[in-house]
Short mmCIF file of C-alpha atoms and ligand atoms in Angstrom, two decimals:
data_model
loop_
_atom_site.label_atom_id
_atom_site.label_comp_id
_atom_site.label_asym_id
_atom_site.label_seq_id
_atom_site.Cartn_x
_atom_site.Cartn_y
_atom_site.Cartn_z
CA MET A 444 -101.77 -37.77 58.46
CA ILE A 445 -98.12 -38.28 58.24
CA ILE A 446 -98.18 -37.73 54.53
CA LYS A 447 -99.92 -34.43 54.99
CA LYS A 448 -97.22 -33.28 57.30
CA ILE A 449 -94.29 -34.46 55.25
CA VAL A 450 -95.30 -33.77 51.72
CA PRO A 451 -95.81 -30.05 52.19
CA LEU A 452 -92.36 -29.85 53.68
CA LEU A 453 -90.80 -31.73 50.83
CA THR A 454 -92.74 -29.67 48.38
CA LEU A 455 -91.77 -26.49 50.10
CA LEU A 456 -88.17 -27.46 50.02
CA LEU A 457 -88.26 -27.14 46.38
CA VAL A 458 -90.28 -24.12 45.60
CA GLY A 459 -88.60 -20.90 44.89
CA ALA A 460 -85.29 -20.83 43.49
CA GLY A 461 -82.11 -19.97 42.63
CA CYS A 462 -80.03 -20.17 39.71
CA THR A 463 -76.80 -21.31 38.32
CA LYS A 464 -74.68 -19.88 35.77
CA LYS A 465 -72.11 -21.47 33.73
CA GLU A 466 -70.18 -18.71 32.21
CA SER A 467 -66.73 -18.73 30.87
CA LEU A 468 -64.07 -19.18 33.46
CA PRO A 469 -63.19 -16.03 35.44
CA GLU A 470 -60.64 -13.76 33.75
CA ASN A 471 -57.98 -14.30 36.37
CA SER A 472 -58.17 -18.03 36.12
CA LYS A 473 -58.13 -18.77 32.43
CA PRO A 474 -56.67 -22.18 31.79
CA GLU A 475 -53.00 -22.16 30.98
CA THR A 476 -53.11 -25.68 29.76
CA GLN A 477 -56.04 -27.29 28.10
CA SER A 478 -57.08 -30.83 28.04
CA THR A 479 -59.66 -32.27 25.76
CA VAL A 480 -61.67 -35.19 26.90
CA ASN A 481 -62.47 -38.13 24.76
CA LYS A 482 -66.11 -39.03 25.07
CA THR A 483 -65.47 -42.63 24.28
CA ASN A 484 -62.91 -42.95 27.04
CA LYS A 485 -64.84 -44.93 29.56
CA GLY A 486 -64.00 -44.77 33.21
CA SER A 487 -62.59 -48.00 34.44
CA GLU A 488 -62.88 -47.37 38.15
CA ASN A 489 -66.31 -48.38 39.50
CA LYS A 490 -67.50 -49.13 35.97
CA ILE A 491 -69.11 -45.72 35.72
CA THR A 492 -69.52 -44.26 32.26
CA PRO A 493 -69.67 -40.55 31.60
CA GLY A 494 -73.38 -40.20 31.09
CA LEU A 495 -74.84 -43.03 33.12
CA TYR A 496 -73.66 -42.98 36.71
CA SER A 497 -74.69 -46.53 37.44
CA LEU A 498 -73.41 -48.04 40.62
CA ASP A 499 -72.52 -51.65 40.10
CA TYR A 500 -72.87 -52.66 43.70
CA PRO A 501 -71.13 -56.07 43.78
CA SER A 502 -68.11 -54.74 41.93
CA LEU A 503 -67.79 -51.89 44.38
CA VAL A 504 -67.59 -53.94 47.52
CA SER A 505 -64.06 -54.20 48.75
CA ASN A 506 -62.80 -55.46 52.04
CA ASP A 507 -59.91 -53.05 52.04
CA PRO A 508 -60.10 -51.01 55.20
CA ILE A 509 -58.74 -48.00 53.30
CA LYS A 510 -59.90 -46.83 49.86
CA LYS A 511 -57.23 -44.87 48.11
CA ILE A 512 -58.50 -42.42 45.51
CA ASP A 513 -56.56 -40.13 43.18
CA LEU A 514 -58.74 -37.13 42.43
CA VAL A 515 -57.50 -34.70 39.78
CA ILE A 516 -59.01 -31.30 39.07
CA ASN A 517 -58.58 -30.45 35.43
CA GLU A 518 -59.60 -27.79 32.96
CA ILE A 519 -61.29 -29.28 29.91
CA ASP A 520 -63.16 -28.34 26.76
CA TYR A 521 -66.82 -29.08 27.36
CA GLU A 522 -69.36 -29.38 24.59
CA LEU A 523 -72.92 -28.60 25.54
CA ASP A 524 -75.89 -27.69 23.40
CA GLY A 525 -73.67 -27.23 20.32
CA LYS A 526 -71.16 -24.91 21.96
CA THR A 527 -67.74 -25.66 23.35
CA PHE A 528 -66.35 -23.82 26.32
CA LYS A 529 -63.86 -24.25 29.15
CA ARG A 530 -64.89 -25.77 32.42
CA TRP A 531 -63.35 -27.50 35.41
CA VAL A 532 -63.92 -31.16 36.26
CA TYR A 533 -63.14 -33.54 39.11
CA THR A 534 -61.68 -36.59 37.42
CA ASP A 535 -59.02 -39.26 37.67
CA LYS A 536 -55.44 -39.49 36.39
CA ASN A 537 -56.76 -40.60 32.99
CA ASN A 538 -58.88 -37.47 32.65
CA THR A 539 -61.97 -39.63 32.28
CA PRO A 540 -64.89 -37.42 31.23
CA TYR A 541 -66.97 -37.51 34.34
CA TYR A 542 -69.09 -34.56 33.27
CA ALA A 543 -70.79 -34.36 36.69
CA GLY A 544 -67.61 -35.14 38.59
CA MET A 545 -65.97 -38.43 39.45
CA PRO A 546 -68.28 -40.42 41.75
CA LEU A 547 -66.51 -41.34 44.97
CA ILE A 548 -67.92 -44.62 46.31
CA LEU A 549 -67.10 -45.90 49.77
CA ASN A 550 -68.30 -48.88 51.73
CA LYS A 551 -69.84 -48.51 55.10
CA GLY A 552 -67.10 -47.84 57.64
CA GLN A 553 -64.37 -47.65 55.04
CA GLN A 554 -61.64 -45.04 55.42
CA ALA A 555 -60.99 -42.77 52.45
CA THR A 556 -57.55 -41.47 51.55
CA ILE A 557 -58.08 -38.98 48.74
CA ASN A 558 -55.02 -37.52 47.01
CA VAL A 559 -56.11 -34.35 45.27
CA THR A 560 -54.08 -32.65 42.54
CA ASN A 561 -55.24 -29.24 41.39
CA ASN A 562 -54.18 -28.73 37.76
CA THR A 563 -56.32 -25.64 37.33
CA SER A 564 -55.10 -22.07 37.40
CA ALA A 565 -57.17 -21.25 40.51
CA ASP A 566 -56.56 -22.04 44.15
CA THR A 567 -59.29 -24.24 45.59
CA ASN A 568 -60.35 -26.59 48.39
CA ILE A 569 -62.95 -29.32 48.86
CA HIS A 570 -66.01 -29.47 51.13
CA TRP A 571 -67.47 -32.93 51.72
CA HIS A 572 -71.10 -31.82 51.75
CA GLY A 573 -73.20 -33.60 54.36
CA LEU A 574 -70.43 -35.60 56.01
CA ALA A 575 -69.61 -34.94 59.66
CA LEU A 576 -65.80 -35.08 59.59
CA PRO A 577 -62.92 -33.82 61.68
CA ASN A 578 -62.79 -30.11 61.06
CA ASP A 579 -59.30 -30.15 59.56
CA GLN A 580 -60.39 -32.50 56.75
CA ASP A 581 -63.15 -30.33 55.42
CA GLY A 582 -63.33 -27.37 53.11
CA PRO A 583 -62.72 -23.81 54.23
CA GLY A 584 -59.40 -23.13 55.87
CA LEU A 585 -57.48 -25.39 53.54
CA LEU A 586 -55.97 -24.34 50.27
CA ILE A 587 -54.97 -26.55 47.37
CA LYS A 588 -52.72 -24.33 45.32
CA LYS A 589 -53.23 -23.76 41.63
CA ASN A 590 -51.02 -25.24 38.92
CA GLY A 591 -50.32 -28.58 40.52
CA GLY A 592 -50.93 -28.10 44.23
CA THR A 593 -51.81 -31.22 46.19
CA PHE A 594 -53.54 -32.19 49.41
CA THR A 595 -54.43 -35.54 50.88
CA TYR A 596 -57.71 -35.89 52.77
CA ASN A 597 -58.14 -38.71 55.25
CA PHE A 598 -61.51 -39.49 56.80
CA THR A 599 -63.96 -42.24 57.69
CA PRO A 600 -67.60 -41.20 57.30
CA ASP A 601 -69.90 -41.98 60.23
CA TYR A 602 -72.95 -42.66 58.10
CA THR A 603 -74.05 -44.23 54.84
CA GLY A 604 -75.97 -42.33 52.16
CA THR A 605 -75.89 -40.02 49.15
CA TYR A 606 -73.66 -36.97 49.48
CA TRP A 607 -71.63 -34.76 47.21
CA TYR A 608 -68.42 -32.80 47.29
CA HIS A 609 -67.53 -29.40 45.91
CA SER A 610 -65.20 -26.45 46.16
CA HIS A 611 -65.69 -24.07 49.06
CA ASN A 612 -63.10 -21.49 48.00
CA ARG A 613 -64.61 -18.07 47.57
CA PRO A 614 -66.02 -16.94 45.32
CA VAL A 615 -67.57 -20.37 45.65
CA ARG A 616 -70.10 -19.79 42.91
CA ASP A 617 -67.45 -19.32 40.27
CA GLN A 618 -65.82 -22.63 41.10
CA VAL A 619 -68.91 -24.81 41.62
CA ASP A 620 -70.72 -23.22 38.72
CA ASN A 621 -67.86 -24.05 36.42
CA GLY A 622 -67.84 -27.70 37.39
CA MET A 623 -65.97 -28.21 40.64
CA TYR A 624 -68.35 -30.79 42.14
CA GLY A 625 -69.04 -34.51 42.14
CA PRO A 626 -71.23 -37.14 43.85
CA LEU A 627 -70.14 -39.12 46.89
CA VAL A 628 -71.88 -42.30 48.04
CA ILE A 629 -71.33 -44.38 51.16
CA LEU A 630 -72.98 -47.70 50.46
CA ASP A 631 -75.40 -49.13 52.96
CA ASP A 632 -76.17 -52.83 53.53
CA THR A 633 -79.68 -52.33 52.16
CA ASP A 634 -78.25 -51.08 48.85
CA LYS A 635 -77.63 -54.73 47.93
CA THR A 636 -81.37 -55.17 47.49
CA TYR A 637 -81.42 -52.86 44.46
CA THR A 638 -80.93 -54.33 41.01
CA ASN A 639 -80.27 -50.87 39.62
CA ASP A 640 -78.57 -48.08 41.53
CA GLN A 641 -78.17 -44.82 39.63
CA LEU A 642 -76.82 -41.41 40.36
CA LEU A 643 -78.63 -38.51 38.71
CA VAL A 644 -76.66 -35.29 39.21
CA LEU A 645 -78.65 -32.22 38.17
CA ASP A 646 -77.26 -28.89 37.07
CA ASP A 647 -77.85 -26.04 34.68
CA TRP A 648 -75.34 -24.13 32.62
CA VAL A 649 -75.27 -20.69 31.03
CA VAL A 650 -74.60 -21.50 27.38
CA ASN A 651 -76.61 -19.22 25.19
CA ASN A 652 -77.46 -16.25 27.30
CA GLU A 653 -77.03 -14.79 30.72
CA GLU A 654 -79.98 -14.48 32.97
CA GLY A 655 -80.61 -13.68 36.53
CA HIS A 656 -79.50 -10.65 38.48
CA MET A 657 -79.71 -11.59 42.16
CA GLN A 658 -78.15 -14.90 41.22
CA VAL A 659 -76.88 -16.49 38.08
CA GLU A 660 -79.10 -19.09 36.42
CA GLY A 661 -78.31 -21.41 33.57
CA ASP A 662 -80.32 -21.91 30.42
CA VAL A 663 -79.27 -25.49 29.58
CA ASP A 664 -80.33 -28.17 32.08
CA THR A 665 -78.10 -31.21 32.45
CA VAL A 666 -78.31 -34.72 33.91
CA ASN A 667 -74.91 -36.17 34.68
CA GLY A 668 -73.40 -33.38 32.59
CA LEU A 669 -75.38 -34.18 29.45
CA THR A 670 -78.39 -32.53 27.93
CA GLY A 671 -81.17 -33.20 25.39
CA GLN A 672 -80.82 -36.43 23.41
CA ASP A 673 -77.44 -37.15 24.99
CA ILE A 674 -79.03 -37.99 28.34
CA GLU A 675 -78.63 -41.72 28.76
CA PRO A 676 -81.79 -43.79 29.25
CA ILE A 677 -82.39 -45.94 32.30
CA THR A 678 -83.31 -49.48 31.33
CA VAL A 679 -85.44 -51.55 33.70
CA THR A 680 -87.54 -54.69 33.70
CA ASN A 681 -90.46 -55.93 35.77
CA GLY A 682 -87.99 -57.66 38.06
CA ASP A 683 -86.01 -54.56 38.91
CA LYS A 684 -86.06 -52.39 42.00
CA THR A 685 -84.22 -49.22 41.05
CA LYS A 686 -82.64 -46.74 43.37
CA LEU A 687 -82.24 -43.22 42.05
CA ARG A 688 -79.88 -40.94 43.92
CA LEU A 689 -80.80 -37.37 43.05
CA VAL A 690 -78.18 -34.68 43.61
CA GLN A 691 -78.90 -30.97 43.00
CA ALA A 692 -75.59 -29.41 42.01
CA ALA A 693 -77.03 -26.18 40.53
CA THR A 694 -75.77 -23.10 42.31
CA ALA A 695 -79.03 -21.18 42.27
CA LYS A 696 -82.01 -22.76 40.57
CA SER A 697 -84.33 -25.31 42.16
CA THR A 698 -85.70 -28.06 39.97
CA THR A 699 -88.91 -30.07 40.22
CA LEU A 700 -88.81 -33.59 38.85
CA TYR A 701 -91.95 -35.34 37.58
CA PHE A 702 -91.94 -39.13 37.67
CA PRO A 703 -94.15 -41.22 35.38
CA GLU A 704 -95.35 -43.31 38.30
CA GLU A 705 -95.19 -43.04 42.07
CA VAL A 706 -91.75 -43.44 43.56
CA LEU A 707 -90.87 -43.89 47.21
CA ILE A 708 -88.69 -41.26 48.87
CA THR A 709 -86.46 -43.17 51.28
CA HIS A 710 -83.74 -40.62 52.16
CA THR A 711 -83.28 -36.87 52.41
CA ASP A 712 -79.73 -35.51 52.30
CA GLY A 713 -78.34 -39.01 52.90
CA MET A 714 -80.45 -39.78 55.98
CA PRO A 715 -83.31 -42.31 56.00
CA LEU A 716 -86.80 -40.97 56.44
CA GLU A 717 -88.61 -42.23 59.54
CA LYS A 718 -91.61 -42.88 57.29
CA PRO A 719 -90.83 -43.12 53.55
CA VAL A 720 -93.17 -41.08 51.36
CA TYR A 721 -94.75 -41.93 48.01
CA THR A 722 -94.79 -39.15 45.48
CA LYS A 723 -94.77 -38.32 41.75
CA GLU A 724 -92.79 -35.11 42.06
CA ILE A 725 -89.84 -33.84 44.02
CA THR A 726 -88.29 -30.38 44.08
CA LEU A 727 -84.58 -30.11 44.74
CA ALA A 728 -83.07 -26.83 45.92
CA PRO A 729 -79.33 -26.26 45.51
CA GLY A 730 -77.32 -28.65 47.67
CA GLU A 731 -80.16 -31.10 48.39
CA ARG A 732 -80.27 -34.84 47.73
CA TYR A 733 -83.14 -37.25 47.62
CA ASP A 734 -83.00 -41.04 47.31
CA VAL A 735 -86.02 -42.68 45.76
CA GLU A 736 -87.04 -46.22 44.86
CA MET A 737 -88.72 -46.90 41.53
CA ILE A 738 -90.53 -50.12 40.67
CA LEU A 739 -92.26 -50.44 37.29
CA SER A 740 -94.62 -53.17 36.19
CA GLY A 741 -96.90 -54.14 33.29
CA LYS A 742 -96.93 -56.82 30.63
CA GLN A 743 -95.87 -54.56 27.78
CA ASP A 744 -92.71 -52.77 26.92
CA LYS A 745 -93.00 -49.03 27.28
CA THR A 746 -90.91 -45.90 27.14
CA LEU A 747 -91.45 -43.45 29.98
CA GLU A 748 -89.64 -40.31 31.08
CA ILE A 749 -88.69 -38.33 34.12
CA LYS A 750 -89.15 -34.67 33.23
CA ASN A 751 -88.45 -31.43 34.97
CA ASP A 752 -90.37 -28.21 35.29
CA ARG A 753 -88.91 -26.11 32.50
CA ASP A 754 -89.79 -25.82 28.83
CA GLN A 755 -86.15 -26.08 27.86
CA GLY A 756 -85.58 -28.65 30.57
CA PHE A 757 -84.62 -32.28 30.34
CA SER A 758 -86.18 -35.64 29.87
CA ILE A 759 -84.61 -38.79 31.31
CA PRO A 760 -85.86 -41.69 29.20
CA ILE A 761 -86.85 -44.92 30.96
CA ASN A 762 -86.94 -47.98 28.74
CA TYR A 763 -89.17 -50.50 30.45
CA ARG A 764 -88.91 -54.08 29.17
CA TYR A 765 -91.29 -56.83 30.16
CA ASP A 766 -89.62 -60.13 30.82
CA ALA A 767 -92.16 -62.95 31.08
CA LYS A 768 -89.55 -65.26 32.56
CA GLN A 769 -88.84 -62.86 35.40
CA LYS A 770 -90.29 -64.36 38.55
CA ASN A 771 -88.98 -61.73 40.95
CA VAL A 772 -91.68 -59.30 42.03
CA PRO A 773 -89.89 -56.47 43.78
CA THR A 774 -91.42 -54.57 46.64
CA PHE A 775 -90.49 -51.22 48.15
CA THR A 776 -87.96 -51.44 50.91
CA LYS A 777 -88.88 -51.19 54.55
CA SER A 778 -85.81 -49.38 55.77
CA THR A 779 -84.16 -50.81 58.83
CA THR A 780 -81.65 -48.03 59.06
CA THR A 781 -82.59 -45.19 61.34
CA PRO A 782 -80.93 -41.85 61.74
CA LYS A 783 -79.19 -40.96 64.93
CA GLU A 784 -81.28 -39.49 67.74
CA ILE A 785 -80.60 -36.39 69.74
CA LYS A 786 -81.42 -36.65 73.44
CA THR A 787 -83.22 -33.48 74.45
CA GLY A 788 -84.47 -34.33 77.94
CA ASP A 789 -86.88 -31.69 79.14
CA LYS A 790 -85.60 -29.03 76.71
CA ASP A 791 -88.39 -26.85 75.29
CA LEU A 792 -88.07 -27.42 71.56
CA THR A 793 -90.44 -24.59 70.72
CA LYS A 794 -87.96 -21.99 72.04
CA PRO A 795 -85.04 -21.37 69.65
CA ASP A 796 -81.58 -20.94 71.11
CA ILE A 797 -80.32 -19.22 67.96
CA PHE A 798 -82.08 -16.95 65.51
CA VAL A 799 -80.81 -16.75 61.96
CA GLU A 800 -82.63 -14.15 59.89
CA MET A 801 -81.90 -14.06 56.18
CA ASP A 802 -82.42 -10.87 54.23
CA SER A 803 -80.97 -8.66 51.53
CA GLN A 804 -80.08 -4.99 51.36
CA MET A 805 -78.64 -2.37 49.08
CA SER A 806 -75.47 -0.64 50.17
CA SER A 807 -72.65 1.31 48.56
CA ASN A 808 -71.23 -2.17 47.74
CA GLY A 809 -74.33 -3.02 45.75
CA HIS A 810 -76.74 -5.83 46.52
CA GLU A 811 -75.83 -7.65 49.71
CA TRP A 812 -77.19 -10.82 51.30
CA THR A 813 -77.34 -10.75 55.07
CA ILE A 814 -77.65 -12.86 58.18
CA ASN A 815 -79.05 -10.93 61.13
CA ARG A 816 -78.52 -7.77 59.05
CA GLU A 817 -74.79 -8.24 58.60
CA VAL A 818 -72.61 -9.41 55.69
CA PHE A 819 -69.98 -12.10 56.08
CA PRO A 820 -67.32 -11.91 57.58
CA ASP A 821 -68.99 -9.32 59.81
CA THR A 822 -71.96 -11.59 60.53
CA GLU A 823 -72.74 -12.68 64.09
CA SER A 824 -71.12 -16.06 64.84
CA PHE A 825 -72.46 -18.61 67.32
CA ASP A 826 -70.58 -20.41 70.10
CA LEU A 827 -71.96 -23.87 70.80
CA LYS A 828 -70.93 -26.75 73.02
CA LYS A 829 -70.15 -30.17 71.58
CA ASP A 830 -72.69 -32.94 72.37
CA LYS A 831 -75.35 -30.44 73.41
CA PRO A 832 -78.69 -29.93 71.55
CA TYR A 833 -79.67 -26.58 70.14
CA VAL A 834 -82.75 -25.26 68.36
CA ILE A 835 -82.05 -22.92 65.46
CA ARG A 836 -84.76 -20.84 63.83
CA PHE A 837 -84.16 -19.89 60.18
CA LYS A 838 -86.34 -16.96 59.28
CA ASN A 839 -86.48 -15.78 55.68
CA ASN A 840 -87.35 -12.08 55.52
CA ASN A 841 -87.17 -12.00 51.72
CA HIS A 842 -90.50 -12.08 49.95
CA MET A 843 -88.94 -13.01 46.61
CA SER A 844 -86.19 -15.53 47.20
CA ASN A 845 -85.99 -18.88 48.92
CA HIS A 846 -82.82 -19.63 50.86
CA PRO A 847 -81.57 -23.23 51.06
CA MET A 848 -79.56 -23.02 54.30
CA HIS A 849 -76.70 -25.47 54.75
CA ILE A 850 -74.70 -26.26 57.87
CA HIS A 851 -71.31 -27.98 57.80
CA GLY A 852 -70.28 -30.63 60.27
CA ALA A 853 -73.62 -32.08 61.38
CA HIS A 854 -76.99 -33.25 60.14
CA PHE A 855 -80.01 -31.70 61.76
CA LYS A 856 -83.60 -32.72 62.42
CA VAL A 857 -86.39 -30.56 61.08
CA LEU A 858 -88.75 -29.68 63.93
CA SER A 859 -91.36 -27.45 62.38
CA GLU A 860 -92.13 -25.27 59.43
CA ASP A 861 -93.93 -21.97 59.90
CA GLY A 862 -94.80 -23.14 63.40
CA VAL A 863 -96.36 -26.45 62.28
CA PRO A 864 -94.52 -29.37 63.93
CA LEU A 865 -93.56 -32.39 61.86
CA THR A 866 -94.86 -35.68 63.16
CA ASP A 867 -92.20 -37.85 61.54
CA ALA A 868 -88.52 -37.19 61.56
CA ILE A 869 -86.84 -35.63 58.55
CA TRP A 870 -83.08 -35.16 58.74
CA LYS A 871 -81.30 -32.70 56.49
CA ASP A 872 -78.06 -30.82 56.00
CA THR A 873 -79.63 -28.25 53.67
CA ILE A 874 -83.10 -26.85 54.42
CA ASP A 875 -84.87 -24.64 51.89
CA VAL A 876 -86.65 -21.82 53.69
CA SER A 877 -89.48 -20.33 51.66
CA PRO A 878 -89.94 -16.59 51.13
CA ASN A 879 -91.35 -15.07 54.32
CA GLY A 880 -91.24 -18.49 55.99
CA TYR A 881 -89.46 -19.84 59.00
CA THR A 882 -88.17 -23.29 59.91
CA ASP A 883 -86.94 -24.62 63.28
CA ILE A 884 -84.28 -27.32 63.37
CA LEU A 885 -82.60 -29.33 66.13
CA ILE A 886 -78.83 -29.80 65.88
CA GLN A 887 -76.08 -31.33 67.93
CA PHE A 888 -72.44 -31.35 66.92
CA ASP A 889 -70.22 -34.36 67.62
CA ARG A 890 -67.09 -32.53 66.41
CA VAL A 891 -65.38 -29.43 67.66
CA GLY A 892 -64.22 -26.70 65.31
CA GLU A 893 -65.37 -23.79 63.22
CA TRP A 894 -68.28 -24.82 61.01
CA MET A 895 -69.87 -22.78 58.26
CA LEU A 896 -73.56 -21.93 58.02
CA HIS A 897 -74.65 -20.41 54.73
CA CYS A 898 -77.15 -20.18 51.91
CA HIS A 899 -76.52 -22.68 49.12
CA ILE A 900 -77.58 -20.26 46.43
CA LEU A 901 -73.96 -19.49 46.03
CA ASP A 902 -74.33 -15.91 44.82
CA HIS A 903 -76.07 -15.30 48.15
CA GLU A 904 -73.25 -17.04 50.02
CA ASP A 905 -70.59 -15.09 48.17
CA GLY A 906 -72.70 -11.97 48.66
CA GLY A 907 -72.56 -12.30 52.45
CA MET A 908 -75.19 -14.79 53.61
CA MET A 909 -72.79 -16.87 55.65
CA THR A 910 -71.58 -17.15 59.20
CA THR A 911 -69.70 -19.56 61.47
CA ILE A 912 -70.69 -21.86 64.27
CA ASN A 913 -67.80 -22.35 66.73
CA VAL A 914 -68.14 -25.67 68.50
CA ALA A 915 -66.00 -26.22 71.58
CU1 CU B 1643 -80.05 -17.48 49.66
#
């Protein structure tokens, strides 16, 4: 009854929701210079085109111990749903229109040297979401100055998997919502077995109207920065085994995807599942990633689609082509990669060491989002020891809103949800806690430093639902 234990969790992760708003850039950061992208300007690096983030695995393998990447943050004109507005984008020196951010692709064990140039009129920084890195290479605490400021990040990820990167400079929502994000993949040996390997970065933008009050939600849903008929189809044959790397970049709204046939969930937030799960739908809360395998068969060509849960949502076309000469019959992967383990000895995992209660309140400052009844930076912080296991209980006291809680600097294992233990391991870096629900996790930091813990509905984070974990 593994499935029964896991599926409700995965389903729960996606219920509820936040929102994202793409509004015009904040008043104090209007672009001073404008750049217009050329849609036909194809990205040369990694052979990734603006709308179809297809990872051409053989071409990406390099034996260089260090991958040098020039990452440029620009302000561009962005056309969406018939309107043109300003947004920010993570791109390269050629201003290639990576509408969901330039994909950063590393090989297993490869060091990244990332030279960032900030051409926008807002100070910023970058958080490498899901990677456990030295504290001084990640996000908050750094500042990449506006109007040409630079910073060089150096790190070597410990693990493979699907991650993403985004601004963590407050107000974080303003920056991420206006495009400061991109996907980040560390290739695993098993990725060679896929004939198709595609990134699908999900978001929603406020284009026609403003909605939401507790958080800002968009009204135009995008896949890799495109919407409607512009969304590029995925073409597969009966010989293909396709990997889809789903990244939820929306700042508030969760999205449920419906697949035409069962797919196999192999990874959550970059980490392999102990027991992969078959499903036809997945909900992604802000900040979450899921990797799935898709294998289609049949002796006739067909056009299918992956849809989401909104009337004005999106449809990702799948063009299936039958090739009679194709002898390869793909099968779902039996993953040989396992996540790390945390040694807990005789520790009682049913007794939390740390309680994190999420709630909201009205004050003279308006609507505030709280952790243990306080607003960041006045929230209670937690002092932990490196290489020592801790149980954290996230308890959501809101009856209306979910809270996808994210911790920097370490993955964690989900122990139980609403008191029901999981039988098979699920590792996450962002766990969506349902209204009135509670979730226990097990975490152990390998790295010292001050790490953030916050809600990934970024209006909640900016509104106070954040604290720090100090690891010594
Ligand atoms: Cu929240």
